[in-house]
Coordinates of C-alpha atoms in Angstrom, one line a residue:
Chain Q
M1 CA 23.0 26.9 -7.1
N2 CA 23.9 28.8 -10.3
T3 CA 22.8 26.4 -13.0
V4 CA 20.3 23.7 -13.7
E5 CA 23.2 21.3 -13.6
D6 CA 23.8 22.3 -10.0
L7 CA 20.1 21.5 -9.3
C8 CA 20.6 18.1 -11.0
T9 CA 23.4 17.4 -8.7
L10 CA 21.3 18.3 -5.6
I11 CA 18.3 16.2 -6.7
S12 CA 20.6 13.3 -7.6
S13 CA 22.1 13.4 -4.1
K14 CA 18.7 12.9 -2.6
I15 CA 17.8 9.9 -4.7
T16 CA 18.7 6.4 -3.6
W17 CA 20.3 5.0 -6.6
G18 CA 20.3 1.3 -7.3
R19 CA 23.4 -0.7 -8.4
G20 CA 24.4 0.1 -11.9
E21 CA 22.4 3.4 -12.0
E22 CA 24.7 6.4 -12.4
P23 CA 23.7 9.5 -10.5
Q24 CA 25.3 11.7 -13.3
Q25 CA 22.7 10.3 -15.7
L26 CA 20.3 12.9 -14.4
S27 CA 19.8 15.6 -17.1
P28 CA 17.6 18.7 -17.0
D29 CA 14.9 16.7 -19.0
T30 CA 15.0 13.5 -16.9
P31 CA 11.3 12.6 -16.2
L32 CA 11.8 12.3 -12.5
L33 CA 8.2 11.3 -11.6
E34 CA 7.5 9.1 -14.6
Q35 CA 10.6 7.1 -13.9
G36 CA 9.6 6.8 -10.3
L37 CA 12.8 8.3 -9.0
L38 CA 11.2 10.5 -6.4
D39 CA 9.1 9.4 -3.4
S40 CA 7.6 11.7 -0.9
L41 CA 10.6 11.4 1.4
A42 CA 13.0 12.4 -1.4
I43 CA 10.8 15.4 -2.3
M44 CA 10.8 16.7 1.3
Q45 CA 14.6 16.2 1.4
I46 CA 15.0 18.3 -1.8
V47 CA 12.8 21.0 -0.5
A48 CA 14.9 21.1 2.8
A49 CA 18.2 21.1 0.9
L50 CA 17.1 24.0 -1.3
D51 CA 16.5 25.9 1.9
S52 CA 19.7 24.9 3.7
E53 CA 22.1 24.8 0.8
A54 CA 20.8 27.6 -1.5
G55 CA 18.6 29.7 0.8
I56 CA 15.6 29.2 -1.4
V57 CA 12.3 28.6 0.4
L58 CA 9.9 26.7 -1.8
P59 CA 6.3 27.7 -0.7
D60 CA 3.9 24.8 -0.1
T61 CA 1.9 26.0 -3.1
E62 CA 4.8 25.2 -5.4
I63 CA 5.4 21.6 -4.1
V64 CA 3.2 20.1 -6.8
A65 CA 3.9 17.3 -9.3
A66 CA 4.1 19.7 -12.3
N67 CA 7.1 21.4 -10.7
F68 CA 8.9 18.1 -10.0
R69 CA 8.4 16.4 -13.3
S70 CA 12.0 17.3 -14.3
P71 CA 14.9 19.2 -13.0
Q72 CA 14.2 21.8 -15.7
A73 CA 10.7 22.3 -14.4
L74 CA 11.9 22.9 -10.9
W75 CA 14.7 25.2 -12.1
G76 CA 12.0 27.4 -13.7
V77 CA 10.2 27.7 -10.4
L78 CA 13.5 28.6 -8.6
E79 CA 14.2 31.3 -11.2
N80 CA 10.8 32.8 -10.7
I81 CA 11.2 32.8 -6.9
R82 CA 14.6 34.5 -7.2
A83 CA 13.3 37.1 -9.7
G84 CA 10.4 37.8 -7.2
A85 CA 12.8 38.1 -4.3
A86 CA 15.1 40.5 -6.3
L87 CA 12.2 43.0 -7.0
Chain Z
M1 CA -21.7 -19.7 6.5
S2 CA -22.7 -16.2 5.6
D3 CA -24.8 -14.8 2.8
T4 CA -21.6 -13.6 1.0
D5 CA -20.2 -17.1 0.5
D6 CA -21.3 -17.3 -3.1
V7 CA -20.4 -13.7 -4.2
R8 CA -17.6 -13.4 -6.7
L9 CA -15.7 -10.2 -7.1
D10 CA -16.1 -10.2 -10.9
G11 CA -19.8 -11.0 -10.2
L12 CA -20.2 -7.7 -8.4
L13 CA -19.1 -6.0 -11.7
A14 CA -21.5 -8.1 -13.8
A15 CA -24.4 -7.4 -11.5
A16 CA -23.7 -3.6 -11.6
A17 CA -23.5 -3.9 -15.4
R18 CA -27.0 -5.4 -15.4
R19 CA -28.4 -2.8 -12.9
H20 CA -26.6 0.3 -14.2
P21 CA -25.3 -0.4 -17.7
G22 CA -25.0 3.2 -18.6
R23 CA -23.5 4.5 -15.3
P24 CA -19.8 5.4 -15.1
A25 CA -17.8 2.6 -13.6
L26 CA -14.3 3.8 -14.0
T27 CA -12.6 7.1 -14.7
A28 CA -8.8 7.0 -15.3
Q29 CA -6.4 8.9 -17.5
G30 CA -9.1 11.1 -18.9
R31 CA -11.3 8.3 -20.0
T32 CA -14.6 7.0 -18.5
W33 CA -15.9 3.5 -18.9
T34 CA -19.5 2.7 -18.3
Y35 CA -20.4 -0.5 -16.4
A36 CA -21.6 -2.1 -19.7
E37 CA -18.3 -1.2 -21.5
L38 CA -16.2 -2.4 -18.6
D39 CA -18.0 -5.7 -18.2
R40 CA -17.9 -6.4 -21.9
A41 CA -14.2 -5.7 -22.1
V42 CA -13.6 -7.9 -19.1
D43 CA -15.6 -10.7 -20.7
E44 CA -13.6 -10.5 -23.9
L45 CA -10.3 -10.4 -22.1
A46 CA -11.2 -13.4 -20.0
R47 CA -12.0 -15.3 -23.2
Q48 CA -8.6 -14.3 -24.6
L49 CA -6.9 -15.4 -21.4
A50 CA -8.6 -18.8 -21.6
A51 CA -7.4 -19.0 -25.3
A52 CA -3.9 -18.3 -24.1
G53 CA -4.1 -21.3 -21.8
L54 CA -5.3 -19.9 -18.5
E55 CA -7.3 -22.4 -16.6
P56 CA -9.6 -21.8 -13.5
G57 CA -7.5 -22.1 -10.4
D58 CA -4.3 -20.8 -12.1
R59 CA -2.5 -18.1 -10.2
V60 CA -2.0 -14.9 -12.1
G61 CA -0.1 -11.7 -11.3
V62 CA -1.1 -8.3 -12.7
L63 CA 1.9 -6.1 -13.1
A64 CA 0.7 -2.8 -14.5
P65 CA 0.8 0.8 -13.4
K66 CA -2.4 2.0 -11.7
G67 CA -4.7 2.7 -14.6
P68 CA -7.5 1.1 -16.7
E69 CA -5.2 -1.7 -17.8
A70 CA -4.5 -2.8 -14.3
V71 CA -8.2 -2.7 -13.4
L72 CA -9.2 -4.6 -16.6
G73 CA -6.4 -7.1 -16.0
I74 CA -7.5 -7.8 -12.4
Y75 CA -11.2 -8.2 -13.3
A76 CA -10.4 -10.3 -16.4
A77 CA -8.2 -12.7 -14.4
L78 CA -10.8 -13.0 -11.7
R79 CA -13.5 -13.8 -14.3
A80 CA -11.3 -16.4 -16.0
G81 CA -11.2 -18.1 -12.6
A82 CA -7.7 -17.2 -11.6
V83 CA -6.3 -16.5 -8.2
T84 CA -5.3 -13.0 -8.9
A85 CA -2.4 -11.0 -7.4
P86 CA -2.0 -7.3 -8.1
L87 CA 1.7 -6.5 -8.3
D88 CA 3.5 -3.2 -8.1
V89 CA 5.6 -2.0 -11.1
A90 CA 7.7 0.1 -8.7
D91 CA 9.0 -3.1 -6.9
P92 CA 12.5 -4.2 -8.0
P93 CA 12.2 -7.2 -10.4
V94 CA 14.1 -9.4 -7.9
R95 CA 11.3 -8.9 -5.3
T96 CA 8.6 -9.4 -7.9
A97 CA 10.3 -12.6 -8.8
H98 CA 10.2 -13.8 -5.2
M99 CA 6.5 -13.2 -5.2
V100 CA 6.0 -15.0 -8.5
R101 CA 7.9 -18.1 -7.3
G102 CA 6.6 -18.0 -3.7
A103 CA 3.0 -17.8 -4.7
G104 CA 3.3 -20.0 -7.8
L105 CA 2.1 -17.3 -10.3
S106 CA 2.2 -19.1 -13.6
L107 CA 1.2 -16.1 -15.7
L108 CA 1.7 -12.4 -15.5
L109 CA -0.4 -9.7 -17.2
A110 CA 1.4 -6.5 -18.1
S111 CA 0.5 -3.2 -19.8
D112 CA 2.5 -2.1 -22.8
R113 CA 4.4 0.2 -20.5
S114 CA 5.3 -2.4 -17.9
L115 CA 6.0 -5.2 -20.4
A116 CA 9.8 -4.8 -20.3
G117 CA 9.9 -4.9 -16.5
C118 CA 7.5 -7.9 -16.6
R119 CA 9.8 -9.8 -18.8
R120 CA 12.7 -9.1 -16.5
A121 CA 10.7 -10.3 -13.4
A122 CA 9.7 -13.4 -15.3
E123 CA 13.2 -14.2 -16.3
E124 CA 14.4 -13.5 -12.8
A125 CA 11.7 -15.9 -11.5
G126 CA 13.2 -18.7 -13.7
A127 CA 11.1 -18.5 -16.9
G128 CA 14.2 -18.5 -19.0
P129 CA 15.5 -15.7 -21.3
E130 CA 12.6 -15.5 -23.7
P131 CA 9.4 -16.4 -21.9
A132 CA 6.3 -17.2 -24.0
E133 CA 4.1 -14.1 -24.3
G134 CA 1.2 -12.7 -26.3
V135 CA -0.9 -9.7 -26.9
L136 CA -4.4 -9.0 -25.5
D137 CA -6.9 -6.2 -26.0
H138 CA -6.8 -2.8 -24.3
G139 CA -3.0 -2.5 -24.2
L140 CA -2.5 -5.7 -22.1
N141 CA -0.1 -8.6 -22.6
W142 CA 0.5 -12.0 -21.0
V143 CA 3.9 -13.4 -20.1
R144 CA 4.2 -17.1 -19.0
T145 CA 6.4 -17.6 -16.0
L146 CA 5.9 -21.4 -15.7
P147 CA 5.3 -23.9 -18.5
A148 CA 1.9 -25.6 -18.5
A149 CA 3.5 -28.7 -17.1
G150 CA 5.2 -26.9 -14.3
K151 CA 2.1 -25.2 -13.0
P152 CA 1.3 -25.8 -9.3
A153 CA -1.9 -27.8 -8.6
P154 CA -5.0 -25.7 -7.9
L155 CA -5.4 -24.5 -4.3
P156 CA -7.9 -26.1 -2.0
A157 CA -11.6 -24.9 -2.0
P158 CA -12.8 -22.2 -1.9
T159 CA -9.8 -20.8 -3.9
D160 CA -9.7 -23.7 -6.4
R161 CA -11.9 -21.5 -8.7
G162 CA -10.2 -18.2 -8.0
G163 CA -9.3 -15.7 -5.3
Y164 CA -7.2 -12.7 -4.5
I165 CA -3.6 -12.4 -3.3
L166 CA -2.1 -9.4 -1.5
F167 CA 1.5 -9.5 -0.5
T168 CA 2.8 -8.3 2.8
S169 CA 6.3 -7.9 4.3
G170 CA 7.4 -11.2 5.9
S171 CA 10.0 -11.9 8.5
T172 CA 12.2 -14.1 6.3
G173 CA 13.1 -11.7 3.5
R174 CA 10.4 -13.2 1.3
P175 CA 7.1 -11.3 0.8
K176 CA 4.2 -13.4 2.1
G177 CA 1.2 -13.8 -0.2
V178 CA -2.0 -13.4 1.8
L179 CA -4.5 -15.7 0.1
L180 CA -8.1 -14.4 0.2
S181 CA -11.2 -16.1 -1.2
H182 CA -13.7 -14.2 -3.3
A183 CA -16.0 -14.4 -0.3
N184 CA -13.4 -12.9 2.1
V185 CA -13.0 -9.8 0.0
A186 CA -16.6 -9.6 -1.0
H187 CA -17.7 -9.7 2.6
F188 CA -15.7 -6.6 3.3
A189 CA -16.7 -4.9 0.1
L190 CA -20.4 -5.4 0.7
W191 CA -20.1 -4.5 4.4
A192 CA -18.2 -1.3 3.6
A193 CA -20.5 -0.2 0.8
A194 CA -23.5 -0.6 3.2
E195 CA -21.9 1.0 6.2
L196 CA -20.5 4.0 4.2
A197 CA -23.9 4.1 2.4
L198 CA -22.4 4.2 -1.1
T199 CA -24.8 4.6 -4.0
E200 CA -24.5 4.7 -7.7
A201 CA -24.2 8.5 -7.5
D202 CA -20.9 8.2 -5.6
R203 CA -17.4 9.0 -7.0
V204 CA -14.9 7.0 -5.0
G205 CA -11.4 8.4 -5.1
S206 CA -8.8 5.7 -5.4
Q207 CA -5.3 6.9 -4.3
A208 CA -3.5 3.9 -3.0
A209 CA -1.5 1.2 -5.0
L210 CA -3.7 -1.8 -6.0
T211 CA -1.3 -4.0 -4.0
F212 CA -2.7 -2.3 -0.8
D213 CA -5.8 -3.8 0.8
L214 CA -7.4 -0.3 1.0
T215 CA -8.1 -0.5 -2.7
T216 CA -10.4 -3.5 -2.3
F217 CA -12.8 -0.8 -1.2
D218 CA -12.1 1.3 -4.2
L219 CA -12.6 -1.5 -6.7
F220 CA -15.2 -3.8 -5.1
S221 CA -17.3 -1.7 -2.7
T222 CA -17.6 0.7 -5.6
A223 CA -18.8 -2.0 -8.0
A224 CA -21.2 -3.4 -5.3
A225 CA -22.8 0.0 -5.2
G226 CA -22.7 0.7 -8.9
A227 CA -20.6 3.8 -8.1
C228 CA -17.7 5.2 -10.1
A229 CA -14.1 4.4 -9.2
V230 CA -11.9 7.4 -10.0
L231 CA -8.2 6.5 -10.2
M232 CA -5.7 9.1 -9.0
P233 CA -2.6 9.3 -11.2
D234 CA 0.3 7.6 -9.4
V235 CA 2.6 10.7 -9.7
L236 CA 0.3 12.8 -7.5
R237 CA 0.6 10.5 -4.5
S238 CA 3.6 12.3 -3.1
F239 CA 2.1 15.8 -3.5
P240 CA -0.7 16.5 -0.9
R241 CA -1.5 19.8 -2.7
D242 CA -2.2 18.0 -5.9
V243 CA -4.3 15.4 -4.1
V244 CA -6.5 18.2 -2.7
G245 CA -6.8 19.7 -6.2
W246 CA -7.6 16.3 -7.6
L247 CA -10.4 15.7 -5.0
H248 CA -11.9 19.0 -6.2
E249 CA -11.5 18.5 -9.9
Q250 CA -12.9 15.0 -9.8
R251 CA -15.7 15.9 -7.4
I252 CA -14.8 12.9 -5.2
T253 CA -17.6 12.0 -2.8
A254 CA -16.0 9.1 -0.9
F255 CA -12.3 8.8 0.1
Y256 CA -10.3 6.1 1.9
A257 CA -6.7 6.7 2.7
V258 CA -3.9 6.4 5.2
P259 CA -3.6 9.0 8.0
S260 CA -0.2 10.2 6.7
L261 CA -1.9 11.4 3.4
Y262 CA -4.7 13.1 5.4
Q263 CA -2.0 14.8 7.5
G264 CA 0.0 15.9 4.5
M265 CA -3.1 17.4 3.0
L266 CA -3.7 19.4 6.2
E267 CA -0.1 20.5 6.8
R268 CA 1.1 21.1 3.2
G269 CA -1.9 20.6 0.9
G270 CA -4.1 23.5 1.9
I271 CA -7.2 21.3 2.5
A272 CA -8.3 23.5 5.5
E273 CA -8.6 26.5 3.3
H274 CA -9.9 24.7 0.2
F275 CA -12.1 21.8 1.5
P276 CA -13.6 19.6 -1.3
P277 CA -17.3 20.4 -1.1
S278 CA -18.3 17.1 -2.8
L279 CA -16.9 14.9 -0.1
R280 CA -19.6 13.2 1.9
V281 CA -17.8 10.3 3.6
A282 CA -14.2 9.7 4.5
A283 CA -12.3 6.7 6.0
F284 CA -8.8 6.0 7.2
A285 CA -6.8 2.9 8.0
G286 CA -3.3 1.5 8.0
E287 CA -1.9 3.3 11.1
P288 CA -3.1 5.4 14.1
F289 CA -4.2 9.0 13.3
A290 CA -2.2 11.5 15.3
P291 CA -4.7 13.1 17.8
R292 CA -4.4 16.8 17.0
P293 CA -4.7 16.5 13.2
L294 CA -7.6 14.1 13.7
E295 CA -9.4 16.7 15.8
R296 CA -8.7 19.3 13.1
Y297 CA -10.3 17.0 10.5
L298 CA -13.4 16.5 12.6
H299 CA -13.9 20.3 12.6
L300 CA -13.3 20.5 8.8
L301 CA -15.6 17.6 8.0
G302 CA -18.5 18.9 10.0
D303 CA -21.4 16.5 9.3
V304 CA -19.3 14.4 6.9
P305 CA -18.8 11.0 8.7
L306 CA -15.2 9.9 9.3
Y307 CA -14.5 6.2 9.8
N308 CA -11.6 4.6 11.5
L309 CA -11.2 1.1 9.9
Y310 CA -8.8 -1.4 11.4
G311 CA -7.4 -4.8 10.3
P312 CA -4.3 -6.4 9.0
T313 CA -4.3 -7.6 5.3
E314 CA -5.0 -11.1 6.7
T315 CA -8.4 -10.1 7.9
N316 CA -9.0 -6.9 5.9
V317 CA -11.1 -4.6 8.0
C318 CA -12.3 -6.4 11.1
T319 CA -13.2 -3.5 13.4
Y320 CA -14.6 -0.1 12.7
S321 CA -15.6 3.1 14.5
R322 CA -17.2 6.2 13.2
V323 CA -15.2 8.9 15.0
P324 CA -17.7 10.9 17.2
A325 CA -18.2 14.4 16.0
G326 CA -17.4 15.9 19.4
W327 CA -14.2 13.9 19.9
T328 CA -11.2 15.9 21.1
A329 CA -7.4 15.1 21.1
D330 CA -7.3 14.5 24.8
Q331 CA -9.5 11.5 24.5
E332 CA -8.4 7.9 23.6
T333 CA -9.2 6.7 20.1
T334 CA -10.8 3.3 19.7
I335 CA -10.5 1.1 16.6
G336 CA -14.1 0.3 17.4
R337 CA -16.2 -2.9 17.3
A338 CA -16.1 -6.0 15.1
V339 CA -17.6 -5.6 11.7
E340 CA -20.7 -7.8 11.1
G341 CA -19.7 -11.3 10.3
D342 CA -16.4 -11.1 12.3
V343 CA -15.7 -11.7 16.0
V344 CA -12.8 -10.1 17.7
D345 CA -11.4 -10.9 21.1
V346 CA -8.2 -10.1 23.2
L347 CA -6.3 -13.1 24.6
G348 CA -3.7 -13.0 27.3
E349 CA -0.4 -14.8 27.4
D350 CA -2.2 -17.8 28.9
G351 CA -4.3 -18.0 25.7
L352 CA -7.5 -17.1 27.6
P353 CA -9.7 -14.1 27.0
T354 CA -8.6 -11.2 29.2
D355 CA -10.0 -7.9 30.2
G356 CA -6.5 -6.6 30.4
T357 CA -3.9 -6.1 27.6
G358 CA -3.4 -9.0 25.2
E359 CA -3.2 -10.0 21.6
I360 CA -6.0 -9.2 19.3
H361 CA -7.6 -12.3 17.7
V362 CA -10.0 -12.2 14.7
A363 CA -12.4 -14.9 13.5
G364 CA -15.1 -14.7 10.8
A365 CA -16.0 -14.0 7.2
T366 CA -13.0 -11.8 6.4
V367 CA -10.3 -14.0 7.8
F368 CA -7.9 -15.2 5.0
Q369 CA -7.2 -18.7 3.8
G370 CA -3.4 -18.8 4.6
Y371 CA 0.0 -17.6 3.3
L372 CA 1.4 -18.5 0.0
Q373 CA 5.2 -18.5 0.5
D374 CA 8.1 -20.6 -0.9
G375 CA 5.6 -22.4 -3.1
A376 CA 3.4 -23.7 -0.3
L377 CA 0.2 -22.7 1.4
T378 CA 0.4 -22.5 5.2
D379 CA -2.6 -21.6 7.5
P380 CA -1.5 -19.8 10.6
T381 CA -4.9 -19.6 12.1
R382 CA -5.8 -21.9 15.0
T383 CA -8.9 -22.8 17.0
V384 CA -9.4 -20.5 19.9
R385 CA -12.1 -20.3 22.5
F386 CA -13.6 -16.8 22.7
R387 CA -15.1 -15.3 25.8
D388 CA -18.6 -16.4 24.7
G389 CA -17.4 -20.0 25.0
V390 CA -17.5 -20.6 21.3
A391 CA -14.4 -22.1 19.7
R392 CA -13.5 -20.4 16.3
R393 CA -10.9 -20.5 13.6
A394 CA -9.0 -17.3 14.6
Y395 CA -6.1 -15.3 13.3
A396 CA -3.7 -13.8 15.9
T397 CA -2.9 -10.4 14.6
G398 CA 0.3 -9.7 16.5
D399 CA -1.3 -6.4 17.6
I400 CA -1.6 -5.7 21.3
G401 CA -4.7 -4.1 22.7
R402 CA -7.6 -4.5 25.1
I403 CA -11.3 -4.9 24.7
T404 CA -14.1 -3.3 26.8
A405 CA -17.2 -5.0 28.0
D406 CA -19.2 -3.4 25.2
G407 CA -16.8 -4.8 22.6
R408 CA -14.7 -1.7 21.7
V409 CA -11.1 -2.4 21.0
F410 CA -8.1 -0.1 21.9
L411 CA -4.8 -0.6 20.3
R412 CA -1.5 -0.7 22.3
G413 CA 1.2 -1.5 19.7
R414 CA 2.9 -4.6 18.4
G415 CA 4.3 -7.7 20.0
D416 CA 6.9 -8.4 17.3
S417 CA 9.3 -6.8 14.8
Q418 CA 6.6 -5.3 12.6
V419 CA 6.4 -1.5 12.1
K420 CA 4.2 0.9 10.2
R421 CA 5.7 3.7 8.3
R422 CA 3.5 6.1 6.3
G423 CA 0.8 3.5 6.4
H424 CA 3.0 0.7 5.0
R425 CA 3.4 -2.4 7.0
I426 CA 7.1 -3.4 7.2
D427 CA 8.6 -6.4 9.0
L428 CA 12.1 -5.2 10.2
L429 CA 13.4 -8.8 9.8
D430 CA 12.4 -8.6 6.1
V431 CA 14.6 -5.6 5.7
E432 CA 17.3 -7.2 7.9
S433 CA 17.3 -10.3 5.6
A434 CA 17.9 -8.1 2.6
V435 CA 20.8 -6.3 4.3
L436 CA 22.3 -9.6 5.3
S437 CA 22.0 -10.9 1.7
L438 CA 24.5 -8.2 0.5
P439 CA 28.0 -9.7 0.0
Q440 CA 29.8 -7.0 2.0
V441 CA 27.7 -7.4 5.1
A442 CA 28.8 -9.7 7.9
A443 CA 26.2 -8.8 10.6
A444 CA 23.4 -6.4 10.8
A445 CA 20.4 -5.3 12.9
V446 CA 17.5 -3.2 11.7
V447 CA 15.7 -1.5 14.5
A448 CA 12.9 1.0 15.0
K449 CA 14.3 4.1 16.6
D450 CA 13.2 5.7 19.9
G451 CA 13.7 9.3 20.9
P452 CA 14.3 12.1 18.4
H453 CA 14.2 9.7 15.4
Y454 CA 11.0 7.9 16.6
G455 CA 9.1 6.6 13.6
E456 CA 12.2 5.9 11.6
F457 CA 14.1 2.6 11.3
W458 CA 17.8 2.3 10.9
A459 CA 20.1 -0.5 9.7
Y460 CA 23.2 -1.0 11.9
V461 CA 25.7 -2.8 9.8
Q462 CA 29.0 -4.4 10.7
S463 CA 31.4 -3.1 8.2
D464 CA 34.7 -1.2 8.1
G465 CA 34.0 0.9 5.0
G466 CA 32.6 4.1 6.7
A467 CA 30.3 6.5 4.9
A468 CA 31.1 5.0 1.5
A469 CA 29.9 1.6 2.8
A470 CA 26.6 3.1 3.9
E471 CA 26.0 4.5 0.4
E472 CA 26.9 1.2 -1.3
I473 CA 24.7 -0.8 1.1
L474 CA 21.8 1.5 0.4
A475 CA 22.4 1.2 -3.4
G476 CA 22.4 -2.6 -3.0
L477 CA 19.1 -2.5 -1.0
R478 CA 17.5 -0.4 -3.7
G479 CA 17.8 -3.5 -6.0
L480 CA 16.1 -5.8 -3.4
L481 CA 13.5 -3.7 -1.7
P482 CA 10.7 -1.3 -2.7
L483 CA 11.5 2.4 -1.8
R484 CA 9.0 2.3 1.0
M485 CA 11.0 -0.4 2.8
L486 CA 14.5 1.3 2.6
P487 CA 15.9 2.1 6.1
D488 CA 15.9 5.8 6.9
R489 CA 19.6 5.5 7.6
V490 CA 22.4 2.9 7.2
V491 CA 25.0 3.1 10.0
P492 CA 28.2 1.2 9.5
T493 CA 29.7 0.1 12.8
T494 CA 32.8 -2.0 13.7
A495 CA 30.7 -4.2 16.0
L496 CA 27.1 -4.6 17.1
P497 CA 26.5 -4.2 20.8
V498 CA 25.4 -7.4 22.6
N499 CA 23.3 -7.9 25.8
A500 CA 24.1 -10.1 28.8
R501 CA 22.7 -13.1 26.9
G502 CA 25.1 -12.5 24.0
K503 CA 22.3 -11.4 21.6
V504 CA 22.4 -8.2 19.6
D505 CA 21.2 -5.5 22.0
R506 CA 18.4 -4.1 19.8
R507 CA 17.1 -1.9 22.7
A508 CA 20.5 -0.2 23.0
L509 CA 20.6 0.4 19.2
A510 CA 17.1 1.8 19.2
A511 CA 18.0 4.3 21.9
R512 CA 21.3 5.4 20.3
T513 CA 21.1 8.9 18.6
D514 CA 23.8 8.0 16.0

């Protein structure tokens, strides 16, 4: 999990894509919630995958709509958590 | 006959506008409408709909994201005399088209944001590539799905001058339209407003989709009391912590939601540490509340009443119980007694009232008119003799339970293929039909899991494509079913197990751990 693109890939793998929707269409600015791409199940799966695949534990206080509105928004949170852990 | 026979849902709004013209009626997306403003807007929209060719008795779908447009659209269609069906913009257009055709919806109302999806659904429903459409006030539009000549005849009374349709998962792969009269919904709305003691000072938090029967409380009980309906933004629904924050910010006083949302707020939303002080009454429905979190809530709520409301969409709420303050997790929970105006009984396999376990039957003011499906109205109710000797038109809920001598009902599960997941009612055969409609699928069984995956349902599919096939099947289902109905897992298998009678062994599949 080194770049926001890696995060896009992770999020994309937790979304059930319909026929004709290409997972790689996910960009850092994709409005995930506005487009209805994430339901509560997908959100919990993303949180679990961040823990198991990248060792990042997202505290409950960060699991809010503002942080999931786009991959970029979530990436910002992850960077903050890592900066906090490195101190 | 009951005293709510003449009440119209849009009439509740008009009456509140006369009593409380200056009180807030609706808060959504940062804007508040007073009762006078809302009622005037609804009147004008109803006039515009009539000018666009809408006639009383026509069936109209409202396909708009949860917001002022959706509420205005629903009320305007009701006032214009339409049988009105809230629809979900998150549903795939193919499924919406099934609803349009199945229920004979001749006109759709869409907000500017949902107009493109609405055109797709209309086209899919057979309206042709460029259906007739027009612009209305307040960011609403109409799209015609059937030409005036092709409209279905008005429904029989009392829905010949309007009504309400809520869709549920059916066993045939087509959503079933539950047809309710104004009086059916109004009876519940007035009962709930009185029982929960709503007043014009209340701020009712509305979190569910308008396609969900819970929201008949949010819209119509609120109007009956002259209270304010506060619509929660859709994007917050998956974030319990945001819901808790929203309850605080909006100073919500009355809240009605499914147990999974209450549990999410407890486990991940921080409601125990940050309890909304404005809340003065709470209610839940849709599925049983897990005992331990329920006990937790009773402690948090203190003197705030918590209601357990029960009933399928076909009857809306038909039994209720205020959870006793001293209740603990080691006690049984009851869904309570029949609401005023309804009679509930439990019948055994012989069709006679039983003191043992049987099927819950409901008769009375909230019982629906019938299903709208495949273009026809069918009434599944039948005349049943209850234990008091009176024969009544009753709906068999499919829920299994027992009833005590003092009329309290205890639930024991289902007698068929229907399951509840996160408060949503899902017929597994509905999901199975969708799986079977995919070209690459030869045979399939969708089952509710036992054991470690209890609460999930999986699709076992006869296919030789392995993991790639599972992905592809899930992608195909995404185009046919709403997200809430997708199986938790698709398991490709070379053959489905069969039992001694040669039928697919669903019990064996349910118990399998892979």
